[in-house]
Amino acid sequence: MIFDDKNIRIASGWKDYELLDASGGERLERWGDVLLARPDPQVLWDTPKTIPEWKNYDARYLRSSSGGGHWETAHPVKQAWNIKYRNLTFKISPTGFKHTGLFPEQAVNWDLMTDLIQARLAKGKEVSVLNLFAYTGGATLACAAAGASVCHVDAAKGMVAWARENCALSGLSDKPIRWIVDDCGKFIEREIRRGRRYDAIIMDPPSYGRGPGGEIWKLEDNIFDFLSLACGVLSDDPLFVLINSYTTGLSPSVMAYLLGSTAGRTHSGKVSSSEIALPVRSTGMALPCGGTAIWTNTEK
């Protein structure tokens, strides 16, 4: 099967991770030498599960009718193990929410940001990056490894600690990274008052959440105001603003329009958007895993 869709960017550079198959509402994945089966709402087809790995997975996440779920192990599985992507190393650990601490499709964005940063550094310009809702630090580490200074912000203390573990595993502990546990909106407001500026902004905001004071965050209602606020910390010569989302109904083209209406209103440049995806080994197709839009400075 030849898959050809110009609107999808596929994370095909992995060696330690592989999406083996997707069917019946599940994806079957290899994380290093561990096989995991997990539910995926994007997998709407129910094709035959013919590859032998379906009968030999190590653990499977089962949803509960009352919400949440749990991992059912077929073979002993370590609590945590490491996998690599290029020069980065990540700790993988299955959580009670079906996640493993890493979204492998984001590798296409890591590569994109690496290229943009290195192109600017080659011109003798420094690059400072603000990574919001930064999770376990994939984008943070990619940007730091590329040569940027990074401010990593997430409201979850445990996620920031996990990101710092990944930083140490990747041999990047000596890089200029600020680790901040804070509400992203409150942090940006303080940075604006301090007069601190960044050349690039990355964000992967949640669909829904609550702030430290009980404030309700709903992506569709809050994202425009949040983006507008975030653009207040852009430098006079910014490099890029990237937004990623897994929220159903928020298409990449809508995010692109949001960027054009915020970063694009005050800075010249271009906006592009795409779905990001993982290659499926068994079919040669690609599984869409989210959407990304990016504003880039055409002058760089």
mmCIF file with all atom_site columns, C-alpha atoms in Angstrom, residues 17 25-31 34-40 54 57-64 67-81 92-103 135 162:
data_model
loop_
_atom_site.group_PDB
_atom_site.id
_atom_site.type_symbol
_atom_site.label_atom_id
_atom_site.label_alt_id
_atom_site.label_comp_id
_atom_site.label_asym_id
_atom_site.label_entity_id
_atom_site.label_seq_id
_atom_site.pdbx_PDB_ins_code
_atom_site.Cartn_x
_atom_site.Cartn_y
_atom_site.Cartn_z
_atom_site.occupancy
_atom_site.B_iso_or_equiv
_atom_site.pdbx_formal_charge
_atom_site.auth_seq_id
_atom_site.auth_comp_id
_atom_site.auth_asym_id
_atom_site.auth_atom_id
_atom_site.pdbx_PDB_model_num
ATOM 1  C CA . TYR A 1 17  ? 8.941   2.740   18.742 1.00 0.00 ? 17  TYR A CA 1
ATOM 2  C CA . GLY A 1 25  ? -10.700 0.735   18.470 1.00 0.00 ? 25  GLY A CA 1
ATOM 3  C CA . GLU A 1 26  ? -7.167  -0.230  19.534 1.00 0.00 ? 26  GLU A CA 1
ATOM 4  C CA . ARG A 1 27  ? -3.600  0.341   18.533 1.00 0.00 ? 27  ARG A CA 1
ATOM 5  C CA . LEU A 1 28  ? -0.857  -2.261  18.994 1.00 0.00 ? 28  LEU A CA 1
ATOM 6  C CA . GLU A 1 29  ? 2.549   -0.706  19.670 1.00 0.00 ? 29  GLU A CA 1
ATOM 7  C CA . ARG A 1 30  ? 6.136   -1.712  20.306 1.00 0.00 ? 30  ARG A CA 1
ATOM 8  C CA . TRP A 1 31  ? 7.883   0.459   22.875 1.00 0.00 ? 31  TRP A CA 1
ATOM 9  C CA . VAL A 1 34  ? 7.528   -4.173  25.129 1.00 0.00 ? 34  VAL A CA 1
ATOM 10 C CA . LEU A 1 35  ? 4.251   -4.700  23.222 1.00 0.00 ? 35  LEU A CA 1
ATOM 11 C CA . LEU A 1 36  ? 1.263   -2.672  24.435 1.00 0.00 ? 36  LEU A CA 1
ATOM 12 C CA . ALA A 1 37  ? -2.346  -2.626  23.217 1.00 0.00 ? 37  ALA A CA 1
ATOM 13 C CA . ARG A 1 38  ? -4.267  0.578   23.970 1.00 0.00 ? 38  ARG A CA 1
ATOM 14 C CA . PRO A 1 39  ? -7.648  2.031   23.015 1.00 0.00 ? 39  PRO A CA 1
ATOM 15 C CA . ASP A 1 40  ? -7.675  4.793   20.426 1.00 0.00 ? 40  ASP A CA 1
ATOM 16 C CA . TRP A 1 54  ? -1.928  -9.342  18.666 1.00 0.00 ? 54  TRP A CA 1
ATOM 17 C CA . TYR A 1 57  ? 1.222   -8.427  23.657 1.00 0.00 ? 57  TYR A CA 1
ATOM 18 C CA . ASP A 1 58  ? 2.696   -7.831  27.113 1.00 0.00 ? 58  ASP A CA 1
ATOM 19 C CA . ALA A 1 59  ? -0.077  -5.587  28.462 1.00 0.00 ? 59  ALA A CA 1
ATOM 20 C CA . ARG A 1 60  ? -3.439  -4.260  27.355 1.00 0.00 ? 60  ARG A CA 1
ATOM 21 C CA . TYR A 1 61  ? -5.322  -1.249  28.670 1.00 0.00 ? 61  TYR A CA 1
ATOM 22 C CA . LEU A 1 62  ? -8.967  -2.026  29.419 1.00 0.00 ? 62  LEU A CA 1
ATOM 23 C CA . ARG A 1 63  ? -11.469 0.766   29.918 1.00 0.00 ? 63  ARG A CA 1
ATOM 24 C CA . SER A 1 64  ? -13.941 0.614   32.800 1.00 0.00 ? 64  SER A CA 1
ATOM 25 C CA . GLY A 1 67  ? -14.675 5.609   33.752 1.00 0.00 ? 67  GLY A CA 1
ATOM 26 C CA . GLY A 1 68  ? -10.912 5.224   33.682 1.00 0.00 ? 68  GLY A CA 1
ATOM 27 C CA . GLY A 1 69  ? -9.456  1.789   33.280 1.00 0.00 ? 69  GLY A CA 1
ATOM 28 C CA . HIS A 1 70  ? -6.502  -0.442  34.080 1.00 0.00 ? 70  HIS A CA 1
ATOM 29 C CA . TRP A 1 71  ? -3.648  -2.375  32.508 1.00 0.00 ? 71  TRP A CA 1
ATOM 30 C CA . GLU A 1 72  ? -4.061  -6.134  32.194 1.00 0.00 ? 72  GLU A CA 1
ATOM 31 C CA . THR A 1 73  ? -0.687  -7.841  31.871 1.00 0.00 ? 73  THR A CA 1
ATOM 32 C CA . ALA A 1 74  ? -0.157  -10.987 29.831 1.00 0.00 ? 74  ALA A CA 1
ATOM 33 C CA . HIS A 1 75  ? 3.561   -11.047 30.653 1.00 0.00 ? 75  HIS A CA 1
ATOM 34 C CA . PRO A 1 76  ? 5.558   -9.294  33.381 1.00 0.00 ? 76  PRO A CA 1
ATOM 35 C CA . VAL A 1 77  ? 6.127   -5.647  32.432 1.00 0.00 ? 77  VAL A CA 1
ATOM 36 C CA . LYS A 1 78  ? 8.695   -3.371  34.022 1.00 0.00 ? 78  LYS A CA 1
ATOM 37 C CA . GLN A 1 79  ? 7.371   -0.315  35.801 1.00 0.00 ? 79  GLN A CA 1
ATOM 38 C CA . ALA A 1 80  ? 9.569   1.849   33.578 1.00 0.00 ? 80  ALA A CA 1
ATOM 39 C CA . TRP A 1 81  ? 12.084  1.498   30.762 1.00 0.00 ? 81  TRP A CA 1
ATOM 40 C CA . ILE A 1 92  ? 8.392   5.063   29.367 1.00 0.00 ? 92  ILE A CA 1
ATOM 41 C CA . SER A 1 93  ? 5.972   4.072   32.107 1.00 0.00 ? 93  SER A CA 1
ATOM 42 C CA . PRO A 1 94  ? 2.364   2.939   31.547 1.00 0.00 ? 94  PRO A CA 1
ATOM 43 C CA . THR A 1 95  ? 0.040   5.158   33.604 1.00 0.00 ? 95  THR A CA 1
ATOM 44 C CA . GLY A 1 96  ? -3.473  4.652   34.941 1.00 0.00 ? 96  GLY A CA 1
ATOM 45 C CA . PHE A 1 97  ? -4.795  6.886   32.159 1.00 0.00 ? 97  PHE A CA 1
ATOM 46 C CA . LYS A 1 98  ? -3.555  4.591   29.319 1.00 0.00 ? 98  LYS A CA 1
ATOM 47 C CA . HIS A 1 99  ? -0.663  6.927   28.470 1.00 0.00 ? 99  HIS A CA 1
ATOM 48 C CA . THR A 1 100 ? 3.025   6.019   28.601 1.00 0.00 ? 100 THR A CA 1
ATOM 49 C CA . GLY A 1 101 ? 4.608   9.439   29.164 1.00 0.00 ? 101 GLY A CA 1
ATOM 50 C CA . LEU A 1 102 ? 5.358   10.085  25.507 1.00 0.00 ? 102 LEU A CA 1
ATOM 51 C CA . PHE A 1 103 ? 3.455   10.933  22.331 1.00 0.00 ? 103 PHE A CA 1
ATOM 52 C CA . TYR A 1 135 ? 4.371   17.536  29.815 1.00 0.00 ? 135 TYR A CA 1
ATOM 53 C CA . TRP A 1 162 ? 9.525   13.270  34.716 1.00 0.00 ? 162 TRP A CA 1
#
